[in-house]
Amino acid sequence: MNIKIYNRVMEMIKNAPSLMTNPQTLKVAIKSEFDVEVEMTAPSVEHLVDAIDEKVLANYFGRVWQPKTKKYKYSGLDIIDEVNALEPTSVLDLGCGYNEFKGKINNVTGVDPFNDRADHNCSILEYRPETQYDVTICMGSINFGSADKIIREMSHAVSLTAPEGLMFFRANPGKQHEAPQAKWIDFFHWTPEFIINIAKEFNCVVVTIKQDANRLYFVLKRRS
């Protein structure tokens, strides 16, 4: 759950309890506060927060955000040669954005819920192919929400990767994006300790962890 949105919604309800029983007024209040439109009849607070969070992410990453791949030393363009050198028969790019690696990394499939250039328009958790991939790439895509959401998405990313397969990540150590549309996004605070613990949780080997500009770059290998 997005704790930033949750706290603000709870504050709004505390100040105006009738919001949760008046869908039209609630819609206006949500639009005014978060600049997104959510239509829900008799919503629970949890469902409302999740719906706002999804709209906020879609608004920012579908309309405002632009990639800065060249900025990163390890998780930028160099990743193309690094992955191709593995000669993978299949590569999965989770949260591919503009699908920049299409045609550059061999046999890559891009998944993204907010960008039409993806091969599959769906979230990480919604993507359920019949086969596993030799390599999985997650460049900044498992970064949003509380630890329970991060763990669910990491678990799914590992499950999509074949045994002995490599997973390449760029992770945000909790740094807020500057655009106003990113105000309500809850950026998870990744740390090397969390990476080590989550690798152990999902039976993976930590190949490397490096500082990459203002992000963390790390590679995991799934054990057999």
PDB file of N, CA and C in Angstrom, residues 140-186:
ATOM      1  N   GLY A 140      14.401  -0.137 -12.611  1.00  0.00           N
ATOM      2  CA  GLY A 140      13.623   0.898 -11.949  1.00  0.00           C
ATOM      3  C   GLY A 140      12.151   0.605 -11.835  1.00  0.00           C
ATOM      4  N   SER A 141      11.740  -0.628 -12.094  1.00  0.00           N
ATOM      5  CA  SER A 141      10.314  -0.928 -12.141  1.00  0.00           C
ATOM      6  C   SER A 141       9.770  -1.522 -10.847  1.00  0.00           C
ATOM      7  N   ILE A 142      10.622  -2.113 -10.007  1.00  0.00           N
ATOM      8  CA  ILE A 142      10.158  -2.614  -8.710  1.00  0.00           C
ATOM      9  C   ILE A 142      10.639  -1.632  -7.653  1.00  0.00           C
ATOM     10  N   ASN A 143       9.937  -0.517  -7.571  1.00  0.00           N
ATOM     11  CA  ASN A 143      10.403   0.621  -6.782  1.00  0.00           C
ATOM     12  C   ASN A 143       9.315   1.329  -6.001  1.00  0.00           C
ATOM     13  N   PHE A 144       8.069   0.860  -6.088  1.00  0.00           N
ATOM     14  CA  PHE A 144       6.966   1.693  -5.632  1.00  0.00           C
ATOM     15  C   PHE A 144       6.097   0.978  -4.609  1.00  0.00           C
ATOM     16  N   GLY A 145       5.834   1.663  -3.491  1.00  0.00           N
ATOM     17  CA  GLY A 145       4.957   1.106  -2.474  1.00  0.00           C
ATOM     18  C   GLY A 145       5.724   0.569  -1.281  1.00  0.00           C
ATOM     19  N   SER A 146       5.005  -0.125  -0.430  1.00  0.00           N
ATOM     20  CA  SER A 146       5.578  -0.644   0.807  1.00  0.00           C
ATOM     21  C   SER A 146       6.320  -1.944   0.560  1.00  0.00           C
ATOM     22  N   ALA A 147       6.989  -2.434   1.596  1.00  0.00           N
ATOM     23  CA  ALA A 147       7.835  -3.619   1.458  1.00  0.00           C
ATOM     24  C   ALA A 147       7.044  -4.837   1.006  1.00  0.00           C
ATOM     25  N   ASP A 148       5.786  -4.964   1.444  1.00  0.00           N
ATOM     26  CA  ASP A 148       5.015  -6.142   1.057  1.00  0.00           C
ATOM     27  C   ASP A 148       4.778  -6.183  -0.445  1.00  0.00           C
ATOM     28  N   LYS A 149       4.557  -5.020  -1.059  1.00  0.00           N
ATOM     29  CA  LYS A 149       4.381  -4.974  -2.517  1.00  0.00           C
ATOM     30  C   LYS A 149       5.696  -5.289  -3.225  1.00  0.00           C
ATOM     31  N   ILE A 150       6.787  -4.725  -2.737  1.00  0.00           N
ATOM     32  CA  ILE A 150       8.101  -4.997  -3.329  1.00  0.00           C
ATOM     33  C   ILE A 150       8.409  -6.492  -3.271  1.00  0.00           C
ATOM     34  N   ILE A 151       8.120  -7.120  -2.148  1.00  0.00           N
ATOM     35  CA  ILE A 151       8.395  -8.548  -1.981  1.00  0.00           C
ATOM     36  C   ILE A 151       7.539  -9.379  -2.931  1.00  0.00           C
ATOM     37  N   ARG A 152       6.274  -9.019  -3.098  1.00  0.00           N
ATOM     38  CA  ARG A 152       5.409  -9.751  -4.036  1.00  0.00           C
ATOM     39  C   ARG A 152       5.942  -9.649  -5.461  1.00  0.00           C
ATOM     40  N   GLU A 153       6.350  -8.450  -5.857  1.00  0.00           N
ATOM     41  CA  GLU A 153       6.835  -8.263  -7.219  1.00  0.00           C
ATOM     42  C   GLU A 153       8.184  -8.948  -7.426  1.00  0.00           C
ATOM     43  N   MET A 154       9.051  -8.903  -6.421  1.00  0.00           N
ATOM     44  CA  MET A 154      10.330  -9.593  -6.536  1.00  0.00           C
ATOM     45  C   MET A 154      10.124 -11.103  -6.627  1.00  0.00           C
ATOM     46  N   SER A 155       9.224 -11.627  -5.821  1.00  0.00           N
ATOM     47  CA  SER A 155       8.924 -13.054  -5.866  1.00  0.00           C
ATOM     48  C   SER A 155       8.453 -13.465  -7.249  1.00  0.00           C
ATOM     49  N   HIS A 156       7.607 -12.641  -7.857  1.00  0.00           N
ATOM     50  CA  HIS A 156       7.089 -12.964  -9.185  1.00  0.00           C
ATOM     51  C   HIS A 156       8.191 -12.856 -10.235  1.00  0.00           C
ATOM     52  N   ALA A 157       9.050 -11.843 -10.116  1.00  0.00           N
ATOM     53  CA  ALA A 157      10.159 -11.696 -11.066  1.00  0.00           C
ATOM     54  C   ALA A 157      11.071 -12.914 -11.017  1.00  0.00           C
ATOM     55  N   VAL A 158      11.347 -13.405  -9.806  1.00  0.00           N
ATOM     56  CA  VAL A 158      12.177 -14.603  -9.672  1.00  0.00           C
ATOM     57  C   VAL A 158      11.485 -15.805 -10.301  1.00  0.00           C
ATOM     58  N   SER A 159      10.180 -15.923 -10.092  1.00  0.00           N
ATOM     59  CA  SER A 159       9.443 -17.071 -10.638  1.00  0.00           C
ATOM     60  C   SER A 159       9.421 -17.067 -12.162  1.00  0.00           C
ATOM     61  N   LEU A 160       9.578 -15.901 -12.770  1.00  0.00           N
ATOM     62  CA  LEU A 160       9.587 -15.795 -14.228  1.00  0.00           C
ATOM     63  C   LEU A 160      10.962 -16.100 -14.822  1.00  0.00           C
ATOM     64  N   THR A 161      11.950 -16.230 -13.965  1.00  0.00           N
ATOM     65  CA  THR A 161      13.330 -16.465 -14.392  1.00  0.00           C
ATOM     66  C   THR A 161      13.679 -17.945 -14.236  1.00  0.00           C
ATOM     67  N   ALA A 162      14.295 -18.507 -15.253  1.00  0.00           N
ATOM     68  CA  ALA A 162      14.662 -19.922 -15.218  1.00  0.00           C
ATOM     69  C   ALA A 162      15.752 -20.175 -14.179  1.00  0.00           C
ATOM     70  N   PRO A 163      15.812 -21.377 -13.600  1.00  0.00           N
ATOM     71  CA  PRO A 163      16.907 -21.723 -12.700  1.00  0.00           C
ATOM     72  C   PRO A 163      18.265 -21.464 -13.353  1.00  0.00           C
ATOM     73  N   GLU A 164      19.177 -20.895 -12.591  1.00  0.00           N
ATOM     74  CA  GLU A 164      20.501 -20.475 -13.051  1.00  0.00           C
ATOM     75  C   GLU A 164      20.451 -19.197 -13.903  1.00  0.00           C
ATOM     76  N   GLY A 165      19.256 -18.634 -14.072  1.00  0.00           N
ATOM     77  CA  GLY A 165      19.129 -17.400 -14.838  1.00  0.00           C
ATOM     78  C   GLY A 165      19.557 -16.186 -14.040  1.00  0.00           C
ATOM     79  N   LEU A 166      19.954 -15.128 -14.748  1.00  0.00           N
ATOM     80  CA  LEU A 166      20.388 -13.883 -14.114  1.00  0.00           C
ATOM     81  C   LEU A 166      19.278 -12.840 -14.146  1.00  0.00           C
ATOM     82  N   MET A 167      19.254 -11.996 -13.104  1.00  0.00           N
ATOM     83  CA  MET A 167      18.283 -10.906 -13.003  1.00  0.00           C
ATOM     84  C   MET A 167      19.032  -9.610 -12.732  1.00  0.00           C
ATOM     85  N   PHE A 168      18.793  -8.612 -13.562  1.00  0.00           N
ATOM     86  CA  PHE A 168      19.483  -7.326 -13.480  1.00  0.00           C
ATOM     87  C   PHE A 168      18.494  -6.263 -12.987  1.00  0.00           C
ATOM     88  N   PHE A 169      18.897  -5.515 -11.961  1.00  0.00           N
ATOM     89  CA  PHE A 169      17.997  -4.537 -11.354  1.00  0.00           C
ATOM     90  C   PHE A 169      18.657  -3.161 -11.227  1.00  0.00           C
ATOM     91  N   ARG A 170      17.833  -2.118 -11.389  1.00  0.00           N
ATOM     92  CA  ARG A 170      18.185  -0.770 -10.942  1.00  0.00           C
ATOM     93  C   ARG A 170      17.146  -0.395  -9.900  1.00  0.00           C
ATOM     94  N   ALA A 171      17.598  -0.026  -8.700  1.00  0.00           N
ATOM     95  CA  ALA A 171      16.683   0.217  -7.591  1.00  0.00           C
ATOM     96  C   ALA A 171      16.888   1.613  -7.021  1.00  0.00           C
ATOM     97  N   ASN A 172      15.790   2.194  -6.575  1.00  0.00           N
ATOM     98  CA  ASN A 172      15.790   3.548  -6.051  1.00  0.00           C
ATOM     99  C   ASN A 172      15.939   3.521  -4.530  1.00  0.00           C
ATOM    100  N   PRO A 173      16.972   4.153  -3.977  1.00  0.00           N
ATOM    101  CA  PRO A 173      17.121   4.206  -2.517  1.00  0.00           C
ATOM    102  C   PRO A 173      16.235   5.277  -1.886  1.00  0.00           C
ATOM    103  N   GLY A 174      14.991   5.342  -2.323  1.00  0.00           N
ATOM    104  CA  GLY A 174      14.016   6.235  -1.712  1.00  0.00           C
ATOM    105  C   GLY A 174      14.066   7.672  -2.162  1.00  0.00           C
ATOM    106  N   LYS A 175      14.665   7.951  -3.311  1.00  0.00           N
ATOM    107  CA  LYS A 175      14.798   9.335  -3.781  1.00  0.00           C
ATOM    108  C   LYS A 175      13.559   9.753  -4.563  1.00  0.00           C
ATOM    109  N   GLN A 176      12.992  10.892  -4.189  1.00  0.00           N
ATOM    110  CA  GLN A 176      11.790  11.410  -4.810  1.00  0.00           C
ATOM    111  C   GLN A 176      12.101  12.011  -6.179  1.00  0.00           C
ATOM    112  N   HIS A 177      11.253  11.736  -7.171  1.00  0.00           N
ATOM    113  CA  HIS A 177      11.372  12.412  -8.468  1.00  0.00           C
ATOM    114  C   HIS A 177      10.888  13.850  -8.322  1.00  0.00           C
ATOM    115  N   GLU A 178      11.447  14.741  -9.119  1.00  0.00           N
ATOM    116  CA  GLU A 178      11.189  16.172  -8.938  1.00  0.00           C
ATOM    117  C   GLU A 178       9.878  16.640  -9.560  1.00  0.00           C
ATOM    118  N   ALA A 179       9.363  15.970 -10.576  1.00  0.00           N
ATOM    119  CA  ALA A 179       8.154  16.425 -11.264  1.00  0.00           C
ATOM    120  C   ALA A 179       6.970  16.487 -10.289  1.00  0.00           C
ATOM    121  N   PRO A 180       6.126  17.517 -10.391  1.00  0.00           N
ATOM    122  CA  PRO A 180       4.965  17.627  -9.484  1.00  0.00           C
ATOM    123  C   PRO A 180       4.055  16.406  -9.539  1.00  0.00           C
ATOM    124  N   GLN A 181       3.958  15.780 -10.709  1.00  0.00           N
ATOM    125  CA  GLN A 181       3.079  14.618 -10.865  1.00  0.00           C
ATOM    126  C   GLN A 181       3.565  13.407 -10.078  1.00  0.00           C
ATOM    127  N   ALA A 182       4.813  13.456  -9.604  1.00  0.00           N
ATOM    128  CA  ALA A 182       5.370  12.345  -8.815  1.00  0.00           C
ATOM    129  C   ALA A 182       5.211  12.557  -7.316  1.00  0.00           C
ATOM    130  N   LYS A 183       4.547  13.628  -6.921  1.00  0.00           N
ATOM    131  CA  LYS A 183       4.443  13.993  -5.505  1.00  0.00           C
ATOM    132  C   LYS A 183       3.911  12.864  -4.641  1.00  0.00           C
ATOM    133  N   TRP A 184       2.894  12.149  -5.132  1.00  0.00           N
ATOM    134  CA  TRP A 184       2.225  11.150  -4.312  1.00  0.00           C
ATOM    135  C   TRP A 184       2.745   9.729  -4.544  1.00  0.00           C
ATOM    136  N   ILE A 185       3.791   9.581  -5.324  1.00  0.00           N
ATOM    137  CA  ILE A 185       4.373   8.257  -5.519  1.00  0.00           C
ATOM    138  C   ILE A 185       5.225   7.895  -4.304  1.00  0.00           C
ATOM    139  N   ASP A 186       5.034   6.695  -3.801  1.00  0.00           N
ATOM    140  CA  ASP A 186       5.772   6.213  -2.640  1.00  0.00           C
ATOM    141  C   ASP A 186       6.974   5.414  -3.131  1.00  0.00           C
TER     142      ASP A 186
END
